[in-house]
mmCIF file of N, CA and C in Angstrom:
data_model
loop_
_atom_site.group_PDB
_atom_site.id
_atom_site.type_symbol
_atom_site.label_atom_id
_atom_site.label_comp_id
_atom_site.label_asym_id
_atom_site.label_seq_id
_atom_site.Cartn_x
_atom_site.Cartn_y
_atom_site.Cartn_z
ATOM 1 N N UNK A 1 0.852 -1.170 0.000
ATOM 2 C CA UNK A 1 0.000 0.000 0.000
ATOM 3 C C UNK A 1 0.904 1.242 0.000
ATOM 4 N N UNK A 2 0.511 1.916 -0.460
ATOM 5 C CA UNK A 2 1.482 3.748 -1.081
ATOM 6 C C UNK A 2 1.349 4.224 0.572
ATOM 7 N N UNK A 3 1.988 5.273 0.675
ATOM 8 C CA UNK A 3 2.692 5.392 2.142
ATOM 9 C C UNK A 3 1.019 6.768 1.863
ATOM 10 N N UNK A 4 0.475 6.827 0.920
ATOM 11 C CA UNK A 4 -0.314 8.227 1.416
ATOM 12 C C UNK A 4 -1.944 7.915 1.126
ATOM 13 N N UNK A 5 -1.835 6.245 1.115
ATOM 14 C CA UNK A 5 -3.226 5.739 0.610
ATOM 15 C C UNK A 5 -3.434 5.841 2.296
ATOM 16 N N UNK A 6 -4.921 5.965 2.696
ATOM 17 C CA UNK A 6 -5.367 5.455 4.272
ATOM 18 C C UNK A 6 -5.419 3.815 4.635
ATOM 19 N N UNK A 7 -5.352 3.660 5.488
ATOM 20 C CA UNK A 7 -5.224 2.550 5.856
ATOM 21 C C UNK A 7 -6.999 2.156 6.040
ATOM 22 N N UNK A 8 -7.731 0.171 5.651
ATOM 23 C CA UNK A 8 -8.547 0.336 5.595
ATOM 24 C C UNK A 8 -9.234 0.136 6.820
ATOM 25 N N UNK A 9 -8.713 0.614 7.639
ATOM 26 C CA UNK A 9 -9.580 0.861 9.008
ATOM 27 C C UNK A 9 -9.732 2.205 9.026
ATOM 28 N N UNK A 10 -9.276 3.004 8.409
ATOM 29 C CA UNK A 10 -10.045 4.339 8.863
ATOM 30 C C UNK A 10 -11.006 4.886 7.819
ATOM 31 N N UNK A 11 -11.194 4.149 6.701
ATOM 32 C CA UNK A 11 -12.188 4.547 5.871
ATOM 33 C C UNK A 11 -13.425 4.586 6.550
ATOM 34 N N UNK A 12 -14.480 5.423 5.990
ATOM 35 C CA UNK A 12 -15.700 5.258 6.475
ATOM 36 C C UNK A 12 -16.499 3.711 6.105
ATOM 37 N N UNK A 13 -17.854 3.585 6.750
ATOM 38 C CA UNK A 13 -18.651 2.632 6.643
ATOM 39 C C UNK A 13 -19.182 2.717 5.087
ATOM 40 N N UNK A 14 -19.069 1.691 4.065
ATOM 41 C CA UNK A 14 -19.525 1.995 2.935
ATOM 42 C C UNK A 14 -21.466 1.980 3.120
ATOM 43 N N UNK A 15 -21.829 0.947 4.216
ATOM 44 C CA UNK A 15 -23.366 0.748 4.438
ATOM 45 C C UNK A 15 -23.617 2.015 4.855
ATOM 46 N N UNK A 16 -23.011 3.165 5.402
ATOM 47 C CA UNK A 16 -23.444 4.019 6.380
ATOM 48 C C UNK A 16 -23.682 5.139 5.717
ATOM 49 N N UNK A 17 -23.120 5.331 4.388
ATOM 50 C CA UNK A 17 -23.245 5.987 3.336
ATOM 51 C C UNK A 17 -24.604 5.925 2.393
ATOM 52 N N UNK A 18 -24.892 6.924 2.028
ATOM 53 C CA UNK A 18 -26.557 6.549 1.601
ATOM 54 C C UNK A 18 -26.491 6.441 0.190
ATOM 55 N N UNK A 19 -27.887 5.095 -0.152
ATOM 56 C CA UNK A 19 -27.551 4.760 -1.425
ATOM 57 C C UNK A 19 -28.113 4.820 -2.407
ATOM 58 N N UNK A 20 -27.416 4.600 -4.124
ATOM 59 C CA UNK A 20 -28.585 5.554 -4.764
ATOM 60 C C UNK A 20 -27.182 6.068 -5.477
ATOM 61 N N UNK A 21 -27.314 6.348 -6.651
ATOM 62 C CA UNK A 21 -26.477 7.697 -7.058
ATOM 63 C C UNK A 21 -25.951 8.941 -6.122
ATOM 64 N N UNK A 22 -25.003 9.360 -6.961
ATOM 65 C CA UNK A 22 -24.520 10.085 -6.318
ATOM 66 C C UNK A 22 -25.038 11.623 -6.204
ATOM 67 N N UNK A 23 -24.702 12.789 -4.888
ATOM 68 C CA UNK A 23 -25.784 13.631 -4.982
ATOM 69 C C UNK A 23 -25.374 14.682 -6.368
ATOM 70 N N UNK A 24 -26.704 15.749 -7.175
ATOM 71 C CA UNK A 24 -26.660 16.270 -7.874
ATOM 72 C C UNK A 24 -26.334 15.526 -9.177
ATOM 73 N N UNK A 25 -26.624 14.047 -8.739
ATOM 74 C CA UNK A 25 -27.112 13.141 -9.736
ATOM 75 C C UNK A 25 -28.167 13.538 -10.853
ATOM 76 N N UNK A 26 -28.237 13.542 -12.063
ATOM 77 C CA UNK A 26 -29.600 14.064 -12.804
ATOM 78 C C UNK A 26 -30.668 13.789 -12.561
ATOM 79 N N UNK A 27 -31.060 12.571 -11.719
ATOM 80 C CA UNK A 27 -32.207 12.671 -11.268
ATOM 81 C C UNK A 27 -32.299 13.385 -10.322
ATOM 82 N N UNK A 28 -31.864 13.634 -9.380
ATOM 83 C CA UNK A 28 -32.085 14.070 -8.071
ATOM 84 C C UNK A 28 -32.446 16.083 -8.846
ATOM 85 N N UNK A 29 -31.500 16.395 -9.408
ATOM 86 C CA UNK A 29 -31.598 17.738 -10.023
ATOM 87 C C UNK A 29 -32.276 17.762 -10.870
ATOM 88 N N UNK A 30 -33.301 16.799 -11.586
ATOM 89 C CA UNK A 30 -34.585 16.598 -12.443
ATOM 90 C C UNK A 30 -35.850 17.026 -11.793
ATOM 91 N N UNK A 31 -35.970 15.874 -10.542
ATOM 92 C CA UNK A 31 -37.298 16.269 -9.692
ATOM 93 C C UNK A 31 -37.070 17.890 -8.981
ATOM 94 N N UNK A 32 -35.547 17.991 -8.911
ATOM 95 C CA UNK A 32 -36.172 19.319 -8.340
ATOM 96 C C UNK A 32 -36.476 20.720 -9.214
ATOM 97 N N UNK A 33 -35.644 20.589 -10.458
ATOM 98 C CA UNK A 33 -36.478 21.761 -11.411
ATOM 99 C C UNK A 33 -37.425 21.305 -11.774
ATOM 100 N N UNK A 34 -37.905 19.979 -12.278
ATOM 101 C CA UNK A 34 -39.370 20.110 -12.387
ATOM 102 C C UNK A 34 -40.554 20.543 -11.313
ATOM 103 N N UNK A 35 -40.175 20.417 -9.592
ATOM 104 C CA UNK A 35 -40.996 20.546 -8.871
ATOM 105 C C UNK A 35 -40.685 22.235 -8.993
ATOM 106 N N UNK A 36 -39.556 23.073 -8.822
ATOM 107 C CA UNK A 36 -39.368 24.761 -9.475
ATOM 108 C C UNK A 36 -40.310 24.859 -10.294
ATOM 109 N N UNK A 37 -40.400 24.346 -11.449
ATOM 110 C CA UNK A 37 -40.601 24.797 -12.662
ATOM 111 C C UNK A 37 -42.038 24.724 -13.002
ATOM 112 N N UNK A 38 -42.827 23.602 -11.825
ATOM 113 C CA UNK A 38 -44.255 23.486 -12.044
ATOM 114 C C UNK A 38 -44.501 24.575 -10.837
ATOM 115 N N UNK A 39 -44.069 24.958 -9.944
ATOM 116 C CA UNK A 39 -44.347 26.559 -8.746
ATOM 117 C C UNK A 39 -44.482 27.455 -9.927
ATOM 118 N N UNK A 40 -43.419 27.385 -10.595
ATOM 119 C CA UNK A 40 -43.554 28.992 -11.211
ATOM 120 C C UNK A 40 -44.664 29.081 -12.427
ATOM 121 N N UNK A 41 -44.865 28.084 -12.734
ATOM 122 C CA UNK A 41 -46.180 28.013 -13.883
ATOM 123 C C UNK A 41 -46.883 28.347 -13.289
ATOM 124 N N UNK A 42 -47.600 27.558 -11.635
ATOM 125 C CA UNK A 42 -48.849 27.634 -11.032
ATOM 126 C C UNK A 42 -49.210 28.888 -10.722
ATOM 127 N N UNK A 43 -48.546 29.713 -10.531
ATOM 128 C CA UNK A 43 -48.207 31.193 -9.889
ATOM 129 C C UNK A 43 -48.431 32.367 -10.891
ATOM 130 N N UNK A 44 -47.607 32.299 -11.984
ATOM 131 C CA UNK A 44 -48.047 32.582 -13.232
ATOM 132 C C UNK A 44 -48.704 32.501 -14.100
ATOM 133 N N UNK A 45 -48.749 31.544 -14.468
ATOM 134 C CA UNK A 45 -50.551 31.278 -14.807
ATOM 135 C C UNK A 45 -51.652 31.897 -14.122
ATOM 136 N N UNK A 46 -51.861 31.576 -13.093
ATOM 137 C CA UNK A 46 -52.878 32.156 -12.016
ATOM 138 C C UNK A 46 -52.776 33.856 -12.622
ATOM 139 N N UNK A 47 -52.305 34.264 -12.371
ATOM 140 C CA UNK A 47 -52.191 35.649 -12.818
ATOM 141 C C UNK A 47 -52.301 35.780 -14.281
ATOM 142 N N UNK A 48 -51.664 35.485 -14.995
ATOM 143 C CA UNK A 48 -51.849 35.748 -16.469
ATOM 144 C C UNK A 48 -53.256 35.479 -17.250
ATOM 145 N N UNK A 49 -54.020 34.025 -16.326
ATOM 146 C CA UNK A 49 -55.051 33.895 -17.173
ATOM 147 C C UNK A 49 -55.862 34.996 -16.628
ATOM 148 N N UNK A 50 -56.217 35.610 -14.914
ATOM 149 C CA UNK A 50 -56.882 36.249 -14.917
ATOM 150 C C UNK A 50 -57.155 37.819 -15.556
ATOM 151 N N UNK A 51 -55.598 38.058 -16.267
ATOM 152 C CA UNK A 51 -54.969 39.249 -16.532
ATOM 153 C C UNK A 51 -55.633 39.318 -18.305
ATOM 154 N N UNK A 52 -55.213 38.442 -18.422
ATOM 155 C CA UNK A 52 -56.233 37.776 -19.729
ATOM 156 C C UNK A 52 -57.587 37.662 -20.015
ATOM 157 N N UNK A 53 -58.464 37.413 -18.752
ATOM 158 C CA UNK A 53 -59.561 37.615 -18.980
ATOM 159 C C UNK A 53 -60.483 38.794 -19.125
ATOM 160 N N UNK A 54 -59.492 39.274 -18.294
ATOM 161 C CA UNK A 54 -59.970 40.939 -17.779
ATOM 162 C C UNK A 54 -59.680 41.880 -19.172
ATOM 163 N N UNK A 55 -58.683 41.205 -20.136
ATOM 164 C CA UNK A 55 -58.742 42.199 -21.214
ATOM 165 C C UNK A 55 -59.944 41.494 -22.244
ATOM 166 N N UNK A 56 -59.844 40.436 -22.159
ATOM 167 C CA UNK A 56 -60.909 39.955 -22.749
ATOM 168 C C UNK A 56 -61.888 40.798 -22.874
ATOM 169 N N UNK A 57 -62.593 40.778 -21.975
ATOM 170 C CA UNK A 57 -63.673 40.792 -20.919
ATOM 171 C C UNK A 57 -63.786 42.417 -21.128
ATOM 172 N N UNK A 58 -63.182 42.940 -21.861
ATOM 173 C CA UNK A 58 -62.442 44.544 -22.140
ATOM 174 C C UNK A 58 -63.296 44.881 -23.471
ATOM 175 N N UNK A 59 -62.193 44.198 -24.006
ATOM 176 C CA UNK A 59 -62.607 44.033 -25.700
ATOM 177 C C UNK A 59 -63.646 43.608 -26.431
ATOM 178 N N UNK A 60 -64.336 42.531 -25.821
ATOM 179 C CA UNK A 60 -65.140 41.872 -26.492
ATOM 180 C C UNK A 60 -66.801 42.312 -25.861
ATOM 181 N N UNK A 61 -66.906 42.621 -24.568
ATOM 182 C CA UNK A 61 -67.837 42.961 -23.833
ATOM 183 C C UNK A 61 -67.786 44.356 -23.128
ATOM 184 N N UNK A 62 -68.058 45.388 -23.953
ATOM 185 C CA UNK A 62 -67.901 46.776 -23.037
ATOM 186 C C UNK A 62 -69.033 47.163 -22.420
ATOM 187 N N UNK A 63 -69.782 46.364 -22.780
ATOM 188 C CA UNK A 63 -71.550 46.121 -22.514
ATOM 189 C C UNK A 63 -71.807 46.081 -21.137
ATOM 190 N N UNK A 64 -70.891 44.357 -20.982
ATOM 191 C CA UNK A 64 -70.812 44.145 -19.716
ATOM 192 C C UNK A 64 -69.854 44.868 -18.739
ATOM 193 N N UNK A 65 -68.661 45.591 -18.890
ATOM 194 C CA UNK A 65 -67.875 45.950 -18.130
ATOM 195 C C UNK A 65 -68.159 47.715 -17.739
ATOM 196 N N UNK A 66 -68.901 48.334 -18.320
ATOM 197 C CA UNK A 66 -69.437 49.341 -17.911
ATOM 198 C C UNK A 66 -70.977 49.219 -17.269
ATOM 199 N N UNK A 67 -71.033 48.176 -17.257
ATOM 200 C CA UNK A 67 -72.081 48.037 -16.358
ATOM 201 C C UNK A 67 -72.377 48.046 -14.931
ATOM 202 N N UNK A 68 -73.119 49.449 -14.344
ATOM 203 C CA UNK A 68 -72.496 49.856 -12.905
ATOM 204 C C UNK A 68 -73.097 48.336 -11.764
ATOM 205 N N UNK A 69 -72.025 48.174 -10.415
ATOM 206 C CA UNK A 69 -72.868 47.071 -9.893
ATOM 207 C C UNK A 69 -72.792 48.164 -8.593
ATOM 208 N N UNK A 70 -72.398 48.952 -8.053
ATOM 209 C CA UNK A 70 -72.629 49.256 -6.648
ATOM 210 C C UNK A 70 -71.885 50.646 -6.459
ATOM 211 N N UNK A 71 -72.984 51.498 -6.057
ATOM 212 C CA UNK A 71 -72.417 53.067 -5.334
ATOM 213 C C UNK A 71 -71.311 53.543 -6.347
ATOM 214 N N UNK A 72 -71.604 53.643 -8.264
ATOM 215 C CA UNK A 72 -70.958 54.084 -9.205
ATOM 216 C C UNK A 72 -70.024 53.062 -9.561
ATOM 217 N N UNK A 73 -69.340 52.411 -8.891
ATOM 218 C CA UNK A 73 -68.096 51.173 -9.336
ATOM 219 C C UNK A 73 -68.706 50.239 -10.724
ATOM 220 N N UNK A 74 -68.011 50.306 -11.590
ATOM 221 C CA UNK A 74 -68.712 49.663 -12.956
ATOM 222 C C UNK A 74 -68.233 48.060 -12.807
ATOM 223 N N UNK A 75 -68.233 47.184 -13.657
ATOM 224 C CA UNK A 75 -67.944 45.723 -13.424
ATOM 225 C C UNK A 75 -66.423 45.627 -14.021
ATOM 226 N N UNK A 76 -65.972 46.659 -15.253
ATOM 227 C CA UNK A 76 -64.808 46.786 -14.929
ATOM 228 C C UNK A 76 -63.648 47.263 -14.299
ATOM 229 N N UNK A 77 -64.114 48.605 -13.684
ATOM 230 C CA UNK A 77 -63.284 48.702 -12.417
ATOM 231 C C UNK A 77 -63.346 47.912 -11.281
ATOM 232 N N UNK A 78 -63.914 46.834 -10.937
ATOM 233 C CA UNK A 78 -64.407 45.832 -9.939
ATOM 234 C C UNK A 78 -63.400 45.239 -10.344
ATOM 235 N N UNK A 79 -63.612 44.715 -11.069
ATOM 236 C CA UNK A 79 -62.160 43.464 -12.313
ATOM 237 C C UNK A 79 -60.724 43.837 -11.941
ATOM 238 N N UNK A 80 -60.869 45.308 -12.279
ATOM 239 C CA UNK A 80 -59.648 45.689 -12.287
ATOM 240 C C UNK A 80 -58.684 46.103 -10.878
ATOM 241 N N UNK A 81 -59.583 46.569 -10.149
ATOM 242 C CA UNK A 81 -59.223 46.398 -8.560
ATOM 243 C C UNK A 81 -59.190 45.028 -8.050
ATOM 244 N N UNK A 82 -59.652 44.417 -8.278
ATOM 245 C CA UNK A 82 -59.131 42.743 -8.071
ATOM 246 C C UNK A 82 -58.403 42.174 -8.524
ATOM 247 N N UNK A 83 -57.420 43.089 -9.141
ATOM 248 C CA UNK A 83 -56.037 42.751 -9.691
ATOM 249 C C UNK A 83 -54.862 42.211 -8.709
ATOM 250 N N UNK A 84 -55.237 43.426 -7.481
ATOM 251 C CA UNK A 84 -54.452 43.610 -7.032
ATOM 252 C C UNK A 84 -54.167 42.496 -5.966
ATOM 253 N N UNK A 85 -55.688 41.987 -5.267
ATOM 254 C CA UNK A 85 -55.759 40.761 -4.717
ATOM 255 C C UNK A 85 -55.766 38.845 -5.302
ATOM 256 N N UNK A 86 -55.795 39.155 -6.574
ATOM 257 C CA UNK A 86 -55.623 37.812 -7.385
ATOM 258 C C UNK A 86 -53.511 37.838 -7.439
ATOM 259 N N UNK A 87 -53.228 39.036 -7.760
ATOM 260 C CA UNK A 87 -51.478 39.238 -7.635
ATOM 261 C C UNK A 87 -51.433 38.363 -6.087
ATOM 262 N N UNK A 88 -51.945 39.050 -4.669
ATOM 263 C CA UNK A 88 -51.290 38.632 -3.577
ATOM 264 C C UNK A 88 -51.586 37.057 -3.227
ATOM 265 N N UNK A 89 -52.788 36.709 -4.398
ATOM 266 C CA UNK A 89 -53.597 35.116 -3.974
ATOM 267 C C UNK A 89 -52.111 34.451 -4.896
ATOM 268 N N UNK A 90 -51.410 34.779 -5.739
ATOM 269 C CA UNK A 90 -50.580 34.392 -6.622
ATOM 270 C C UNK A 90 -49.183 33.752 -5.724
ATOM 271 N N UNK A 91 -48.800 35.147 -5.058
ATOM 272 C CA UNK A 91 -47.841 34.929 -4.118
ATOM 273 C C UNK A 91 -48.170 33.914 -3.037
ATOM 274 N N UNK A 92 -48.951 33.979 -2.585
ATOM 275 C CA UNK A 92 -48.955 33.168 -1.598
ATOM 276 C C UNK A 92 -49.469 31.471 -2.040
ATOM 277 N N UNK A 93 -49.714 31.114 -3.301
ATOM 278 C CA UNK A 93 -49.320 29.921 -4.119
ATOM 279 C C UNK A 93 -48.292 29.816 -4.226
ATOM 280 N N UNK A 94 -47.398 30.446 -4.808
ATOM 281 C CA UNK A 94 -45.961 30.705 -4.884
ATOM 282 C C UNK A 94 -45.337 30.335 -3.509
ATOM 283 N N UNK A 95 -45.567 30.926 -2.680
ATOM 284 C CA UNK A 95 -45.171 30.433 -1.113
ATOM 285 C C UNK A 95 -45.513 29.498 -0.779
ATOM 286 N N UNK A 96 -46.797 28.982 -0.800
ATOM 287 C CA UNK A 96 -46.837 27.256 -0.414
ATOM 288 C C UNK A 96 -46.552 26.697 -0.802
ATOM 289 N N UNK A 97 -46.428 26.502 -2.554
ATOM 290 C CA UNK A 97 -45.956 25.611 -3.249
ATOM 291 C C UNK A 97 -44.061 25.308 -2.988
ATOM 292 N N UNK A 98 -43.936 26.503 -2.441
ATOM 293 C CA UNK A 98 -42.254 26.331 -2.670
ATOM 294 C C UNK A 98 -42.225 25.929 -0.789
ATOM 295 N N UNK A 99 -42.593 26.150 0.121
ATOM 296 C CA UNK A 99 -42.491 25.624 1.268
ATOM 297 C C UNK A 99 -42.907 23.567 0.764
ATOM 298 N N UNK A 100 -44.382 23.348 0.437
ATOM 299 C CA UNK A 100 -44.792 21.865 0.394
ATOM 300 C C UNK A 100 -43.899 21.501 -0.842
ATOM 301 N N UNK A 101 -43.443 21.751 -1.552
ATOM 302 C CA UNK A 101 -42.627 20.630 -2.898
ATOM 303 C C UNK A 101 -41.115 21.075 -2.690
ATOM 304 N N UNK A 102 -41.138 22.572 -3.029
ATOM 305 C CA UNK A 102 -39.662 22.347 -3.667
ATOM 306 C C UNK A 102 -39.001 22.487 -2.666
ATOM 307 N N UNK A 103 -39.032 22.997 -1.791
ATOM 308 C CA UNK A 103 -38.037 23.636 -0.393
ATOM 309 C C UNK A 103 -37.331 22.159 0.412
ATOM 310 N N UNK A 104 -38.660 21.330 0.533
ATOM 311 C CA UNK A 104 -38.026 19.906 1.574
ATOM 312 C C UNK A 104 -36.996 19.065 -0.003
ATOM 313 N N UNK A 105 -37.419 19.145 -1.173
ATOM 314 C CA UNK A 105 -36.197 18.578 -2.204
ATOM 315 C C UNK A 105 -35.062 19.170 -2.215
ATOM 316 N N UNK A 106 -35.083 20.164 -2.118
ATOM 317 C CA UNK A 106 -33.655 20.977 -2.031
ATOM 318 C C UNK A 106 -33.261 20.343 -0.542
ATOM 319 N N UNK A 107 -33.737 21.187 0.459
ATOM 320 C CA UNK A 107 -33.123 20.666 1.650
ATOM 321 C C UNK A 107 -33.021 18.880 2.252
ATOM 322 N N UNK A 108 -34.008 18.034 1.364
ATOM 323 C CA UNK A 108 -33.033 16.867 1.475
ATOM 324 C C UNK A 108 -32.176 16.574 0.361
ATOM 325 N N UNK A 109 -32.012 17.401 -0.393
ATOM 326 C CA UNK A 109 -30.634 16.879 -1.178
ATOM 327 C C UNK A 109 -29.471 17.759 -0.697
ATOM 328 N N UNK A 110 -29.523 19.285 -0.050
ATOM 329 C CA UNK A 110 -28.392 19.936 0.658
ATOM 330 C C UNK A 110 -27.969 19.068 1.444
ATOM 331 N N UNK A 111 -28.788 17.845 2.774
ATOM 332 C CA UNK A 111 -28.603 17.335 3.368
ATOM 333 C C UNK A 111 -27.844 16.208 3.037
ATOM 334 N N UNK A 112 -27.957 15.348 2.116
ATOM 335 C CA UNK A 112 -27.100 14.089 1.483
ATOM 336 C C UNK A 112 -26.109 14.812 1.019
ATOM 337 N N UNK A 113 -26.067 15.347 0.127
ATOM 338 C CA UNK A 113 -24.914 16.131 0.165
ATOM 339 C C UNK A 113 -23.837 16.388 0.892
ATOM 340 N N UNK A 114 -24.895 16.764 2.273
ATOM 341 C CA UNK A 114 -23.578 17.098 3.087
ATOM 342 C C UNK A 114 -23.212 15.993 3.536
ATOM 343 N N UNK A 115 -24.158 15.241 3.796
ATOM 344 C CA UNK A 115 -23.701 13.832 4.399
ATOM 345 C C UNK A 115 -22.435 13.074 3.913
ATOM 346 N N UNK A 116 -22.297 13.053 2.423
ATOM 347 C CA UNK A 116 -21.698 12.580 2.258
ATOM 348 C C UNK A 116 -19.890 13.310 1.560
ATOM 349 N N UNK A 117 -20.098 14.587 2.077
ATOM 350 C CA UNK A 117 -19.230 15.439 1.825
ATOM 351 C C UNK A 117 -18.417 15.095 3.033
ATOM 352 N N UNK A 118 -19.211 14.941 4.242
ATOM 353 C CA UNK A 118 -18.376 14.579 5.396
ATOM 354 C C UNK A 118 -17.915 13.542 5.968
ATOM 355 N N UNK A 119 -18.934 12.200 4.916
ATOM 356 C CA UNK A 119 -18.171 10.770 4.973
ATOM 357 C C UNK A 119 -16.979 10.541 4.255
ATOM 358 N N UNK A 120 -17.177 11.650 3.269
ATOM 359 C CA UNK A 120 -15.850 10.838 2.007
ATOM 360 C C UNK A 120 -15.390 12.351 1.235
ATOM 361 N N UNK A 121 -14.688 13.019 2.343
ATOM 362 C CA UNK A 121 -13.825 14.587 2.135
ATOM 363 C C UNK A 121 -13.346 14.062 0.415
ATOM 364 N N UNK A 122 -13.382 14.661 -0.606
ATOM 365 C CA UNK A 122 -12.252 15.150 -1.596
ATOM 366 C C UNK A 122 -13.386 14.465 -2.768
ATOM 367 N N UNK A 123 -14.214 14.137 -2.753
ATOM 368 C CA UNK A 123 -15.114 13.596 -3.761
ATOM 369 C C UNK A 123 -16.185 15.029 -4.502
#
């Protein structure tokens, strides 16, 4: 044995090491931009279609959108002030979705990661 190989008693436990590919494996970095990548659709979307409808809903029907519903407010300024609360319903999809999917994939793969950064230094 080379005078700078370790000796095999001080290697780590190969069982103790977790198994599976290795981390930032393509799968492991697959599920997690796809679980990214379906947050940021859900979030965006949400907003765009309603942003979309409202011009719709502009263009095609001025009939309906000047049509007063309460104390002068027409049905499209109603629309359009509910912009502002369909935006904050957006974010806070955006926030759950990235707390329940993507946040625990990242942080159990930071975690193997480290795990095994600290079983087997220089890899």
């Amino acid at each position: 044995m080379p005078a700078w190989a370790t000796p095999a008693e001080h290697l780590p436990e190969r069982a103790a090491l977790p198994t599976g590919p290795a981390p930032g494996h393509h799968r492991d970095l697959r599920v997690l931009r796809r679980a990214y990548r379906r947050q940021r659709r859900v979030a965006t979307f949400t907003v765009l279609l309603y942003f979309t409808l409202f011009l719709i809903l502009s263009a095609r029907s001025p009939a309906f959108m000047t049509r007063p519903v309460t104390g002068g407010l027409s049905t499209g300024m109603l629309l359009g002030l509910a912009q502002l609360p369909v935006t904050w319903l957006a974010i806070l999809l955006f926030e759950y979705t990235a707390s329940r999917f993507v946040d625990p994939l990242a942080r159990r793969m930071r975690q193997r990661t480290a795990l095994l950064a600290e079983r087997e230094p220089g890899l």
